[in-house]
Short mmCIF file of C-alpha atoms in Angstrom, two decimals:
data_model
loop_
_atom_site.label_atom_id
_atom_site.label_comp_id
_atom_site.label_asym_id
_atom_site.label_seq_id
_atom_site.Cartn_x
_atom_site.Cartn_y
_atom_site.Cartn_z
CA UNK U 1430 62.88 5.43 -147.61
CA UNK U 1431 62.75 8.11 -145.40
CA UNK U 1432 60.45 10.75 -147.40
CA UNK U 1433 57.65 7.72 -147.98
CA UNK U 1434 56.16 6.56 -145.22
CA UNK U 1435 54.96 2.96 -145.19
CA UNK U 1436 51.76 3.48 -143.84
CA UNK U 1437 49.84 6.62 -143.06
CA UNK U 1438 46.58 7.25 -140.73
CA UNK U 1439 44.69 10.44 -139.77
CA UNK U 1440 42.32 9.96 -136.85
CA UNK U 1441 39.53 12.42 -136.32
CA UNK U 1442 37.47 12.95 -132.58
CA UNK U 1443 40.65 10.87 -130.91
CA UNK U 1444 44.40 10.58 -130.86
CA UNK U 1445 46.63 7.81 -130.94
CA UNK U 1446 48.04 7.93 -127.95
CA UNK U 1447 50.60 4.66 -127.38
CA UNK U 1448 51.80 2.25 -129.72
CA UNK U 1449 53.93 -1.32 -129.73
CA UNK U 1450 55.13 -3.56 -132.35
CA UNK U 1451 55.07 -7.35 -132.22
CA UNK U 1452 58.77 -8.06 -132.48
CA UNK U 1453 57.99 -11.81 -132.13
CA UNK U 1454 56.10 -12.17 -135.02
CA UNK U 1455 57.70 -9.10 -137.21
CA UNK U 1456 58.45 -10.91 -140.67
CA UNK U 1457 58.61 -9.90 -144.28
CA UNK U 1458 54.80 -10.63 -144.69
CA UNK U 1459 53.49 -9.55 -141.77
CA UNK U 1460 54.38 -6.44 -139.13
CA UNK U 1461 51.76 -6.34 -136.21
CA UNK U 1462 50.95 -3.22 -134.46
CA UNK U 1463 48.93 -2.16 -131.46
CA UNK U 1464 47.90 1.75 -131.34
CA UNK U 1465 45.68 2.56 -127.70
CA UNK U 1466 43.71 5.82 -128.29
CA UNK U 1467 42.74 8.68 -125.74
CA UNK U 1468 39.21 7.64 -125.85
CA UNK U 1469 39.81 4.22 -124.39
CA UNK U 1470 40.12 1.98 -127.61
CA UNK U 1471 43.25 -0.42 -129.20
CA UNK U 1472 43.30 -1.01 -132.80
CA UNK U 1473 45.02 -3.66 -134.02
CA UNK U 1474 46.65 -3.10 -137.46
CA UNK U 1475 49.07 -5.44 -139.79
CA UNK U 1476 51.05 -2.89 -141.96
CA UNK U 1477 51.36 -5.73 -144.63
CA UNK U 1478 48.34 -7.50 -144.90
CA UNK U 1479 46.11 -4.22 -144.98
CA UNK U 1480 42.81 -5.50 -144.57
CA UNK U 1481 43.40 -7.04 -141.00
CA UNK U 1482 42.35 -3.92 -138.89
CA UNK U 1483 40.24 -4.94 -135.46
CA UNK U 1484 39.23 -2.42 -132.63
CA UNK U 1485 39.05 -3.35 -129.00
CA UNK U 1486 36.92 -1.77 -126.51
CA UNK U 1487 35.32 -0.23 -129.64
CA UNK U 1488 31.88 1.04 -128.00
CA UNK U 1489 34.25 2.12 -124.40
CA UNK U 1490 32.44 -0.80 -122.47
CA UNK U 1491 35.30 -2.00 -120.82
CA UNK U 1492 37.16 1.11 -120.10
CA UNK U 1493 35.89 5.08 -121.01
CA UNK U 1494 40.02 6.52 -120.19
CA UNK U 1495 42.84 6.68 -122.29
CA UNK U 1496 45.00 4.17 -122.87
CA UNK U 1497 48.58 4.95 -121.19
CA UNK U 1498 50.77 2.11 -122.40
CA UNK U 1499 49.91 -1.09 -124.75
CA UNK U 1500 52.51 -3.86 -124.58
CA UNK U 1501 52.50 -7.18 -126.39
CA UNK U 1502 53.18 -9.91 -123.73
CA UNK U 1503 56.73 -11.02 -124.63
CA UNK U 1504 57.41 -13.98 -127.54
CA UNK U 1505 53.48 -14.12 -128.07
CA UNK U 1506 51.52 -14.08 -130.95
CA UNK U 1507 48.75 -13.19 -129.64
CA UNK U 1508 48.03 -11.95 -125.68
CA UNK U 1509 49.01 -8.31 -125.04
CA UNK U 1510 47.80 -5.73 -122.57
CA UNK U 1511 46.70 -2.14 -122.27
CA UNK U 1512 46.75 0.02 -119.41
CA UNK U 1513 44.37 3.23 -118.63
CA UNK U 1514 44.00 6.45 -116.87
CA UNK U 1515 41.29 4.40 -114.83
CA UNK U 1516 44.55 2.85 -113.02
CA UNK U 1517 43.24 -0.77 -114.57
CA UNK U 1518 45.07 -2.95 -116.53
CA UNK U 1519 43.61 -5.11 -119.32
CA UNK U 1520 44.79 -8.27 -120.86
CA UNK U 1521 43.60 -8.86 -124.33
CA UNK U 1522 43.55 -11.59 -126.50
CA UNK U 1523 43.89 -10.40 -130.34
CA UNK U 1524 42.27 -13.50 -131.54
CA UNK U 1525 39.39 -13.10 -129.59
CA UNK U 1526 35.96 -10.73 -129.55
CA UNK U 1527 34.81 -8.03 -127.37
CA UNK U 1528 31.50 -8.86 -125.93
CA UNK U 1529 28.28 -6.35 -127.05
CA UNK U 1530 27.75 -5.72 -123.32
CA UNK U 1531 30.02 -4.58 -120.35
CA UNK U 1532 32.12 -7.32 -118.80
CA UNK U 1533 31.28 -8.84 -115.47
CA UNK U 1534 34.19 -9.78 -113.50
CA UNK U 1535 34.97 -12.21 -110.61
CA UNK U 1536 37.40 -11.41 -108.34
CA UNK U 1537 40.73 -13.92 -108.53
CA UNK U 1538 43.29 -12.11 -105.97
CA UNK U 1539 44.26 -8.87 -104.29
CA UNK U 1540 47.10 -7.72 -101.91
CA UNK U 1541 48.19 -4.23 -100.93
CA UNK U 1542 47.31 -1.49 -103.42
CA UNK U 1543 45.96 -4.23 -106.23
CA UNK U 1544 43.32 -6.26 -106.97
CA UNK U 1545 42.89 -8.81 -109.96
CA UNK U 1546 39.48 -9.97 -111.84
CA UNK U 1547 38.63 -12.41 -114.31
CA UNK U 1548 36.24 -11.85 -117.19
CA UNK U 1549 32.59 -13.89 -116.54
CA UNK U 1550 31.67 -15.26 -119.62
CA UNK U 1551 30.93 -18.72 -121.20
CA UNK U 1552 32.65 -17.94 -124.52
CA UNK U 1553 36.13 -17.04 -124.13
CA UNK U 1554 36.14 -12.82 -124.37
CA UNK U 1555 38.17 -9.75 -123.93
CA UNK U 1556 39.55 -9.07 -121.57
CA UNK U 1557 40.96 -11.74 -120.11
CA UNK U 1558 41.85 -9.96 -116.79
CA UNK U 1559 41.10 -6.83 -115.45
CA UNK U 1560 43.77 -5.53 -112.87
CA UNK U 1561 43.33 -2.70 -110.58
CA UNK U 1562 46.41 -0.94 -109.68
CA UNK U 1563 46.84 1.57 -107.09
CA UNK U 1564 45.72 5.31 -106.87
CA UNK U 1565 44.72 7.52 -110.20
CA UNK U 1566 46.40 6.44 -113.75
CA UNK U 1567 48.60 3.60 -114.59
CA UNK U 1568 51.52 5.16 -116.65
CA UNK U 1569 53.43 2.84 -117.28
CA UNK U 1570 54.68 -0.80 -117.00
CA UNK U 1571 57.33 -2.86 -118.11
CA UNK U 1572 58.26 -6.68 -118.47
CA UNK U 1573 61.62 -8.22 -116.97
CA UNK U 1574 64.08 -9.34 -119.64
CA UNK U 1575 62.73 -13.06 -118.57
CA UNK U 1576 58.94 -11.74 -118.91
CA UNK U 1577 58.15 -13.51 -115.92
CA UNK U 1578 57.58 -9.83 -113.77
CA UNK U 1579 55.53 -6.79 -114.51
CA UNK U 1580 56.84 -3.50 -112.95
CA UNK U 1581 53.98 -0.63 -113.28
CA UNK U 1582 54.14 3.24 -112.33
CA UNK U 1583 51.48 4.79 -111.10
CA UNK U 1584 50.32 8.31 -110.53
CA UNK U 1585 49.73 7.65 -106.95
CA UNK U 1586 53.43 7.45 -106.82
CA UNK U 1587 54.31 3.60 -106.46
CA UNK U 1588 56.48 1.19 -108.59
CA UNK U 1589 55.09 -2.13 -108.16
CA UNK U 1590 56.11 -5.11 -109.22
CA UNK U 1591 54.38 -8.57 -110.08
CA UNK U 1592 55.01 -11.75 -110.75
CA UNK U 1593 52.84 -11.84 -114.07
CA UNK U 1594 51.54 -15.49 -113.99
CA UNK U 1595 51.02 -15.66 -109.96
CA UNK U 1596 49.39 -12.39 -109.91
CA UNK U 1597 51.54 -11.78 -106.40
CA UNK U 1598 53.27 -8.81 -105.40
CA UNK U 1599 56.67 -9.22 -105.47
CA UNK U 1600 58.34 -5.52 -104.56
CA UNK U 1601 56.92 -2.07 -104.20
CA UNK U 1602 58.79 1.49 -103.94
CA UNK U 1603 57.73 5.01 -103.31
CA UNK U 1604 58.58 8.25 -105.53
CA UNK U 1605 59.87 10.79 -103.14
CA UNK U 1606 56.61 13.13 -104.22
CA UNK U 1607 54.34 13.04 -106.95
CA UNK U 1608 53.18 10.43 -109.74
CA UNK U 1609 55.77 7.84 -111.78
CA UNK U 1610 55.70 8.21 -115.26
CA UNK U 1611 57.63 5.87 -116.48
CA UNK U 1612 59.83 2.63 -115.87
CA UNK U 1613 62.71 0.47 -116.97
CA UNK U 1614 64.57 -2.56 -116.61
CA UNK U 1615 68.38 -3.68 -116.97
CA UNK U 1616 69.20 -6.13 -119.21
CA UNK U 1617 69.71 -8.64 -116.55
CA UNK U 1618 66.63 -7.99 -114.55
CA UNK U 1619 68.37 -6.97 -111.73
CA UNK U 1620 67.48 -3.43 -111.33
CA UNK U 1621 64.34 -1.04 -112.14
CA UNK U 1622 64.66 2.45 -112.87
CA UNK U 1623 61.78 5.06 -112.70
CA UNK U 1624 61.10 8.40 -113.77
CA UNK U 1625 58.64 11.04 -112.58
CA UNK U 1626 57.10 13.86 -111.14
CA UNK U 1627 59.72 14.31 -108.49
CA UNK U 1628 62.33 15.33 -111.57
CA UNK U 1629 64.34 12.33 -109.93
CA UNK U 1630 65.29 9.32 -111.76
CA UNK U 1631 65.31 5.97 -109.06
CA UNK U 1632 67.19 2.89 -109.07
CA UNK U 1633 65.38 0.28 -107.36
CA UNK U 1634 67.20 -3.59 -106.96
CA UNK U 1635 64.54 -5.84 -107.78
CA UNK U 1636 66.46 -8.74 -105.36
CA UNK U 1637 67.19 -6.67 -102.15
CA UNK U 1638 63.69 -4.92 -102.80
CA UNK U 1639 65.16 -1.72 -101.93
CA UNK U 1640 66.18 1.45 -103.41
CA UNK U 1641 69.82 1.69 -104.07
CA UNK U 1642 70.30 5.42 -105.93
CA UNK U 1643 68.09 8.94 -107.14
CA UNK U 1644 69.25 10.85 -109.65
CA UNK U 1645 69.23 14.50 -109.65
CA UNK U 1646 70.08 16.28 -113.36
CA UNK U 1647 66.36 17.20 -113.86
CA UNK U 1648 64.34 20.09 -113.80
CA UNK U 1649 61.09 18.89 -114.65
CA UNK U 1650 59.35 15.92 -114.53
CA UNK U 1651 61.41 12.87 -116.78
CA UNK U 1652 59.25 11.08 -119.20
CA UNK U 1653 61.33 8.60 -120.48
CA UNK U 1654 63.86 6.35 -119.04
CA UNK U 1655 65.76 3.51 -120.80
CA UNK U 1656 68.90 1.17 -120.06
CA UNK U 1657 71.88 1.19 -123.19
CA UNK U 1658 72.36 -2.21 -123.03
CA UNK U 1659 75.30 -2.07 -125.19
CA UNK U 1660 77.35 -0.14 -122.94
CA UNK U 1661 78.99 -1.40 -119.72
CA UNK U 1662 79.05 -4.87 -118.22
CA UNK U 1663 75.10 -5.17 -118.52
CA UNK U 1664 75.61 -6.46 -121.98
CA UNK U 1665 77.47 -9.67 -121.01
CA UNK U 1666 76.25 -13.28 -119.88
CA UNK U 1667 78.93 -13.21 -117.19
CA UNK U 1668 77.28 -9.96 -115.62
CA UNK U 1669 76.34 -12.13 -112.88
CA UNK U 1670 79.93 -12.69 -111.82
CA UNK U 1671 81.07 -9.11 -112.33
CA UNK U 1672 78.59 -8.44 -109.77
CA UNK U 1673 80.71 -9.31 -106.52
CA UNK U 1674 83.98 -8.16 -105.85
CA UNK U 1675 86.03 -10.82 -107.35
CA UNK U 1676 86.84 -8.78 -110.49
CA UNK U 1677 90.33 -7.89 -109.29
CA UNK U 1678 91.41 -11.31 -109.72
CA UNK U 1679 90.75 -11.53 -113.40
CA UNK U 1680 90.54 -8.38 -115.44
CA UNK U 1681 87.71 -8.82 -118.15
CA UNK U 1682 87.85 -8.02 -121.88
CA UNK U 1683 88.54 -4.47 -122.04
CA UNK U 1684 86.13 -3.81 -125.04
CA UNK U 1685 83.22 -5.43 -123.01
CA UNK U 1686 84.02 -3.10 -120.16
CA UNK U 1687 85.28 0.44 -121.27
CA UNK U 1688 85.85 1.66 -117.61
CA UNK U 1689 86.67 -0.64 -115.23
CA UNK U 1690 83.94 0.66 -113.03
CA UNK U 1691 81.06 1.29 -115.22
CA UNK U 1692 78.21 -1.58 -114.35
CA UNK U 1693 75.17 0.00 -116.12
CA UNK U 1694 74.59 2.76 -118.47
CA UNK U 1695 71.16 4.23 -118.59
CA UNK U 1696 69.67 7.53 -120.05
CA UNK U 1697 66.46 9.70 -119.10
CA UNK U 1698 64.29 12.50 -121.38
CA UNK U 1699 62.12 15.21 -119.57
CA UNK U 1700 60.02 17.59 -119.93
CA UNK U 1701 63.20 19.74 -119.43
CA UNK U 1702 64.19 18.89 -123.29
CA UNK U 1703 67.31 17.39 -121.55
CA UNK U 1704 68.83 14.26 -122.18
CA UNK U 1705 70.70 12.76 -119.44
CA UNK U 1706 73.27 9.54 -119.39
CA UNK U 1707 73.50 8.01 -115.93
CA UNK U 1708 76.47 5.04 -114.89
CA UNK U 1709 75.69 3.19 -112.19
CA UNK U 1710 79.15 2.02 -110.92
CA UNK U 1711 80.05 -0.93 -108.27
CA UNK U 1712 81.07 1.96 -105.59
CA UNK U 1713 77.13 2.38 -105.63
CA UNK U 1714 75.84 -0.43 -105.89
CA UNK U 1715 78.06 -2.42 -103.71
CA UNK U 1716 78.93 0.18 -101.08
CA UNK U 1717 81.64 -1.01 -98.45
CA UNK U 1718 80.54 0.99 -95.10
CA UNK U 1719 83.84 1.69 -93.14
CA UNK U 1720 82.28 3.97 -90.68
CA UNK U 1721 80.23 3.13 -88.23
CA UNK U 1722 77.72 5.98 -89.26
CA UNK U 1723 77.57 4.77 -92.80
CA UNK U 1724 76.04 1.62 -91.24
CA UNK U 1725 74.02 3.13 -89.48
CA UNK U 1726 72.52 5.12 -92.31
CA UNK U 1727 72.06 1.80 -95.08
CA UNK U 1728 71.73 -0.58 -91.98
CA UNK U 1729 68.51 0.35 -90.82
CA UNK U 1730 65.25 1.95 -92.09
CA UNK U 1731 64.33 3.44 -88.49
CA UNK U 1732 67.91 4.63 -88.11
CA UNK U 1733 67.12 7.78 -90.17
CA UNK U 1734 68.50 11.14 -88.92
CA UNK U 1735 66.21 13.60 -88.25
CA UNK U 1736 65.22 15.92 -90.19
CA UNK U 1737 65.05 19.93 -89.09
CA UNK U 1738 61.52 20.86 -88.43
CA UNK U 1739 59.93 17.40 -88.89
CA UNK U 1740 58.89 15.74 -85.66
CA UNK U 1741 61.28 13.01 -84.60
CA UNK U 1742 57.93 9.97 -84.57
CA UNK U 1743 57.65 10.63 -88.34
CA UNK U 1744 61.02 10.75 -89.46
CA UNK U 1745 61.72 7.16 -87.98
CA UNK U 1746 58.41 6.19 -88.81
CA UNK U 1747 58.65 2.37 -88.60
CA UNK U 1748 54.36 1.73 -89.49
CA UNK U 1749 54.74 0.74 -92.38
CA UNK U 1750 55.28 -3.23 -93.65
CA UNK U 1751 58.33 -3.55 -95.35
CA UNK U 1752 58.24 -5.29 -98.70
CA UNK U 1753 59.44 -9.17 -98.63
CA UNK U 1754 62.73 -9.44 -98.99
CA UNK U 1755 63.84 -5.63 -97.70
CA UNK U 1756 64.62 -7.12 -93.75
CA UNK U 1757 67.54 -8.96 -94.44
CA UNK U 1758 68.94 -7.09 -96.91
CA UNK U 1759 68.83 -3.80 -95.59
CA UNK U 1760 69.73 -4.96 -91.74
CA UNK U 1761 73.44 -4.44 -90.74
CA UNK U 1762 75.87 -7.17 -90.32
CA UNK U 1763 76.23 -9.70 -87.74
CA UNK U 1764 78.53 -8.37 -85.71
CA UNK U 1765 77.08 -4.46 -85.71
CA UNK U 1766 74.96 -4.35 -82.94
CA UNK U 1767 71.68 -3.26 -84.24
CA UNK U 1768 71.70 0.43 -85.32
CA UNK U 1769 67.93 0.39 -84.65
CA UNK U 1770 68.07 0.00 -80.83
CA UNK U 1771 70.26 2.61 -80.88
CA UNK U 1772 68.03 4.75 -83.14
CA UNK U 1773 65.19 4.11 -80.76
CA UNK U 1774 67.35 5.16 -77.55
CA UNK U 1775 68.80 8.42 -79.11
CA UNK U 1776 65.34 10.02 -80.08
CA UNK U 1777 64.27 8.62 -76.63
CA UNK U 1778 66.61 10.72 -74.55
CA UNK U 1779 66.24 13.45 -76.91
CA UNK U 1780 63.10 13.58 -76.26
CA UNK U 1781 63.51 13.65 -72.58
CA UNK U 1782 66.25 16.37 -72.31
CA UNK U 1783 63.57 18.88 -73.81
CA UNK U 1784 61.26 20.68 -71.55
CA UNK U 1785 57.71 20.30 -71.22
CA UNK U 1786 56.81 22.99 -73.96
CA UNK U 1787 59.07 21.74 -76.40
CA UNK U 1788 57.82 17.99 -75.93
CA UNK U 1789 53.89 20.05 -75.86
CA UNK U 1790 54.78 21.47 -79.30
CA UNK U 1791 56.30 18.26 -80.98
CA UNK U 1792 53.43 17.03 -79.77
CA UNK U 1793 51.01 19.95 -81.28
CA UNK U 1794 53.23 19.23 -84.70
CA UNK U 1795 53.23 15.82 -84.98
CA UNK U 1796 49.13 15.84 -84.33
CA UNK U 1797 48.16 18.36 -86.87
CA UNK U 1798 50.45 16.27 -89.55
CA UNK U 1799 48.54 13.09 -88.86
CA UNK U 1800 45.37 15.19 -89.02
CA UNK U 1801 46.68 16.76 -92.53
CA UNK U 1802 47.84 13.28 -93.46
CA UNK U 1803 44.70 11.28 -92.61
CA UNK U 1804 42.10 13.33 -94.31
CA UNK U 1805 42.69 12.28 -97.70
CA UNK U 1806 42.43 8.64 -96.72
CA UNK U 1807 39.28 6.34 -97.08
CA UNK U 1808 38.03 4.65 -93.69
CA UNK U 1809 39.63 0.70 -92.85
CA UNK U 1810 36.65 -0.77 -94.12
CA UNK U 1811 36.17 1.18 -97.21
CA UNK U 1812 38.30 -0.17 -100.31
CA UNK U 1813 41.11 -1.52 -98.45
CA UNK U 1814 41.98 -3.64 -101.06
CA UNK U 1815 43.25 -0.13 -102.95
CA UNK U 1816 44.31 1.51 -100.59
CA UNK U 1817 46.52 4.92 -100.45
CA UNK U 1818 49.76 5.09 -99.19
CA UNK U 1819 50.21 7.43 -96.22
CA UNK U 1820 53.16 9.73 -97.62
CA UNK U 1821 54.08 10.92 -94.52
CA UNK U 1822 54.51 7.47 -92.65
CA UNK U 1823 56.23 6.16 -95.67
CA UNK U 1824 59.36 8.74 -96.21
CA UNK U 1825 62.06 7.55 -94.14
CA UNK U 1826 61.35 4.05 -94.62
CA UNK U 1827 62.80 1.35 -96.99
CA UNK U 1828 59.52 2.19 -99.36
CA UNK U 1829 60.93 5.80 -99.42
CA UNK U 1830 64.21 6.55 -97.80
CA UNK U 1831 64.89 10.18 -97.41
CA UNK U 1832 67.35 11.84 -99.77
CA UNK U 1833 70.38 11.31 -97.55
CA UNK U 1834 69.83 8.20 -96.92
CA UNK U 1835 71.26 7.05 -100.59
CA UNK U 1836 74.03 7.77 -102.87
CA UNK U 1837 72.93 10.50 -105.10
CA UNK U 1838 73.55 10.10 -108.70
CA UNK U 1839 74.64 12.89 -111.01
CA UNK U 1840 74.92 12.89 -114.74
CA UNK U 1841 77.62 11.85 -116.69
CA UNK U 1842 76.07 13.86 -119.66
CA UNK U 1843 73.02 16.52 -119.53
CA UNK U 1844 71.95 17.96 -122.89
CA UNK U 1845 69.43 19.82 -124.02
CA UNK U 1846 68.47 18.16 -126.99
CA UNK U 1847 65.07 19.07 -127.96
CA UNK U 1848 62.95 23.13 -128.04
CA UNK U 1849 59.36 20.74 -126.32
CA UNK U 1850 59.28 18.32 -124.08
CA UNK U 1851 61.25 14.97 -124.57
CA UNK U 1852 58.86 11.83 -125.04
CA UNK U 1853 61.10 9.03 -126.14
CA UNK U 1854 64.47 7.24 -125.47
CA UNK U 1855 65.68 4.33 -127.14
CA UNK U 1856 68.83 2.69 -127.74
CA UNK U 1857 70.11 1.11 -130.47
CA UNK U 1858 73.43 -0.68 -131.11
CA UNK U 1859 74.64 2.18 -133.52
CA UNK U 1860 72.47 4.75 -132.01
CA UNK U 1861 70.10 6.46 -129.93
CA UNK U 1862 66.46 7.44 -130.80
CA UNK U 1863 64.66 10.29 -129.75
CA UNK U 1864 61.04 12.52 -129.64
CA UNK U 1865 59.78 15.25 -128.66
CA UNK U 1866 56.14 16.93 -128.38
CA UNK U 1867 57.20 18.86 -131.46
CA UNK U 1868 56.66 15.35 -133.58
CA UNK U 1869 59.97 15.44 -134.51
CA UNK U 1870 61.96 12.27 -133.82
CA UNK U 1871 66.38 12.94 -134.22
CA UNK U 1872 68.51 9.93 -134.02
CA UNK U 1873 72.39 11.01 -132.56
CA UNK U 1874 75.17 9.13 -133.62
CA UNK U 1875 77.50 7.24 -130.92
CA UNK U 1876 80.52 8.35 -130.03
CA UNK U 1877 83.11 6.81 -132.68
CA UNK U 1878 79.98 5.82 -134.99
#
């Protein structure tokens, strides 16, 4: 019954901020829900059995920020986590207390841009772990359909993704400017798309650990992004043979695949009020270079063209460690000759042809942009373990490639949907949920439904 809600709250000095349901348990006599809160706590409510309310972080000891995103750990009854404006990331047990005094932590792990503590304390306590993620807030984050990674967006601009049980980095991207806001994955786990501040929506592939398309249909930042898994050949088991070429031989069921070509179907809300619907077709995904320049450009990281009025040492900046797995999937075949060499020699005789005031002045450039670049950062020794990405260094690399550098996506469908800023996308199997800042939430109708 739509005019009677189930269950109705009014918070005073603090605003619910996230929310999640625990579909695992979800039954007739019970319905489990987390809320986080801008002040920093996470109630935990059971909309049938009233009386089971508990707060977490109730007196802001283990975190003072707002909680961005609260996520029940997938098919668990009890574990879920919480992420803050801090950048830290909490993992809670439901069953268990929050201590009367701020937590002391012991350091487990770190790598690049993270670092991951456990709670010291002879009674088990909340939180479990503490992890600290990159630069400024921790938007969002997102499990992989097989739980077993964690993909979280950060304001500091970087997708990175975990392997939740090893704590180890597994794959990290960078927006092309600004803070991620928010993050996705397909229904097989193979790809990640993120949202954000650069109005672009990015396809990352979580195997090659690369990116693979941008989306331009934006105009403001996108808040919300969201793969339709019943659209496309994302929806079937056999996905993982549709993936190759081999297709031709054997034309699938034509109601599992509308268009031939259509892989994924995804959609993304903005600030904009516009909802777009993205495909993200073989062509893309599985490119076939014929030219020797097209090789060139996906072959090789350092191969980038250069850019007008950027010196040439930045835009084939090559300082940067590539994440595992990016080498051999982004390097060109065996019987290309490198395209990097040849990247290398170009810029070198370049370089030589120009006379000594042009080199002086590339020179002048390229020194005032490391200068500009540098003076944000923290000395080596100081917090290394979170450190800041260099923007400059990393554009033009396989954390960043420049906007030429891959296919460009553009909207099968862009509506404007909404008169304040779009905060939700969700799809169902007869159709597809939406809010806005306005608190009003319209579900459309699929085509043919």
């Amino acid at each position: 019954d739509l005019h009677k809600p189930i269950d109705k709250r009014i918070y005073k000095g603090t605003q619910p901020t996230c929310h999640d349901f625990n579909q695992f348990t979800a039954a007739a006599d019970t319905i489990a829900l987390l809320v986080g809160f801008s002040a920093g706590q996470v109630q935990y409510l059971d909309l049938v059995k009233k009386d089971t309310s508990k707060l977490f972080n109730e007196e802001r000891l283990i975190d003072k920020t707002k909680v961005t995103f609260v996520k029940w750990l997938p098919e668990t009854e009890r574990l879920f986590l919480a992420s803050h404006a801090s950048g830290h990331l909490y993992l809670y047990d439901a069953e268990q207390p929050c201590g009367a005094a701020a937590p002391q932590y012991n350091l487990l792990t770190q790598g690049e841009g993270f670092s991951v503590f456990a709670c010291k304390s002879k009674t088990p306590r909340n939180p479990l772990l503490k992890w600290a993620v990159g630069e400024g807030a921790l938007n969002e984050f997102a499990f992989s359909p097989d739980g077993r990674s964690l993909a979280c967006v950060s304001q500091d601009g970087c997708l990175r993704v975990f392997h939740f049980d090893s704590m180890l980095l597994q794959g990290m991207m960078k927006s092309y400017f600004g803070g991620l806001l928010c993050v996705c994955w397909s229904p097989d786990g193979r790809y990640v798309v993120t949202g954000g501040e650069d109005d672009l929506v990015t396809v990352w592939s979580f195997a090659e650990g690369r990116v693979v398309a941008r989306g331009h249909g934006h105009k403001s930042w996108v808040n919300a992004v969201a793969f339709d898994p019943f659209t496309g050949a994302a929806q079937t088991p056999q996905s993982a043979e549709l993936s190759g070429g081999e297709e031709e031989d054997e034309p699938p069921d034509p109601l599992v695949r509308r268009s031939p070509a259509v892989t994924y179907r995804f959609g993304s809300a903005g600030q904009d009020t516009q909802f777009c619907l993205w495909d993200l077709t073989e062509d893309v995904l599985y490119p076939r270079p014929s030219l020797s320049r097209a090789r060139t450009l996906t072959g090789s990281a350092d191969a980038a063209v250069p850019v007008p009025g950027l010196p040439r040492s930045l835009s084939r900046s090559n300082s940067l460690p590539q994440p595992a797995g990016t080498g051999s999937a982004r390097g060109p075949p065996p019987d290309v000759p490198p395209a990097l060499s040849v990247g290398r020699f170009a810029t070198l005789t370049l370089q030589e042809r120009k006379g000594p005031s042009g080199a002086e002045k590339e020179h002048k450039r390229y020194h005032s942009l490391g200068n500009i670049s540098r003076s944000g950062e923290k000395p080596p020794g100081a917090a290394a373990s979170r450190g800041r990405l260099d923007t400059a260094k990393v554009l033009g690399t396989a954390l960043c490639p420049r906007i030429h550098e891959v296919p460009l996506l553009e909207p099968l469908v862009c509506k404007k949907i909404a008169h304040e800023r779009l905060t939700v996308l969700l799809f169902l199997e007869d159709c597809i949920v939406t809010a806005c800042q306005e608190g009003l939430i319209c579900t459309w109708a699929r085509p043919g439904k």
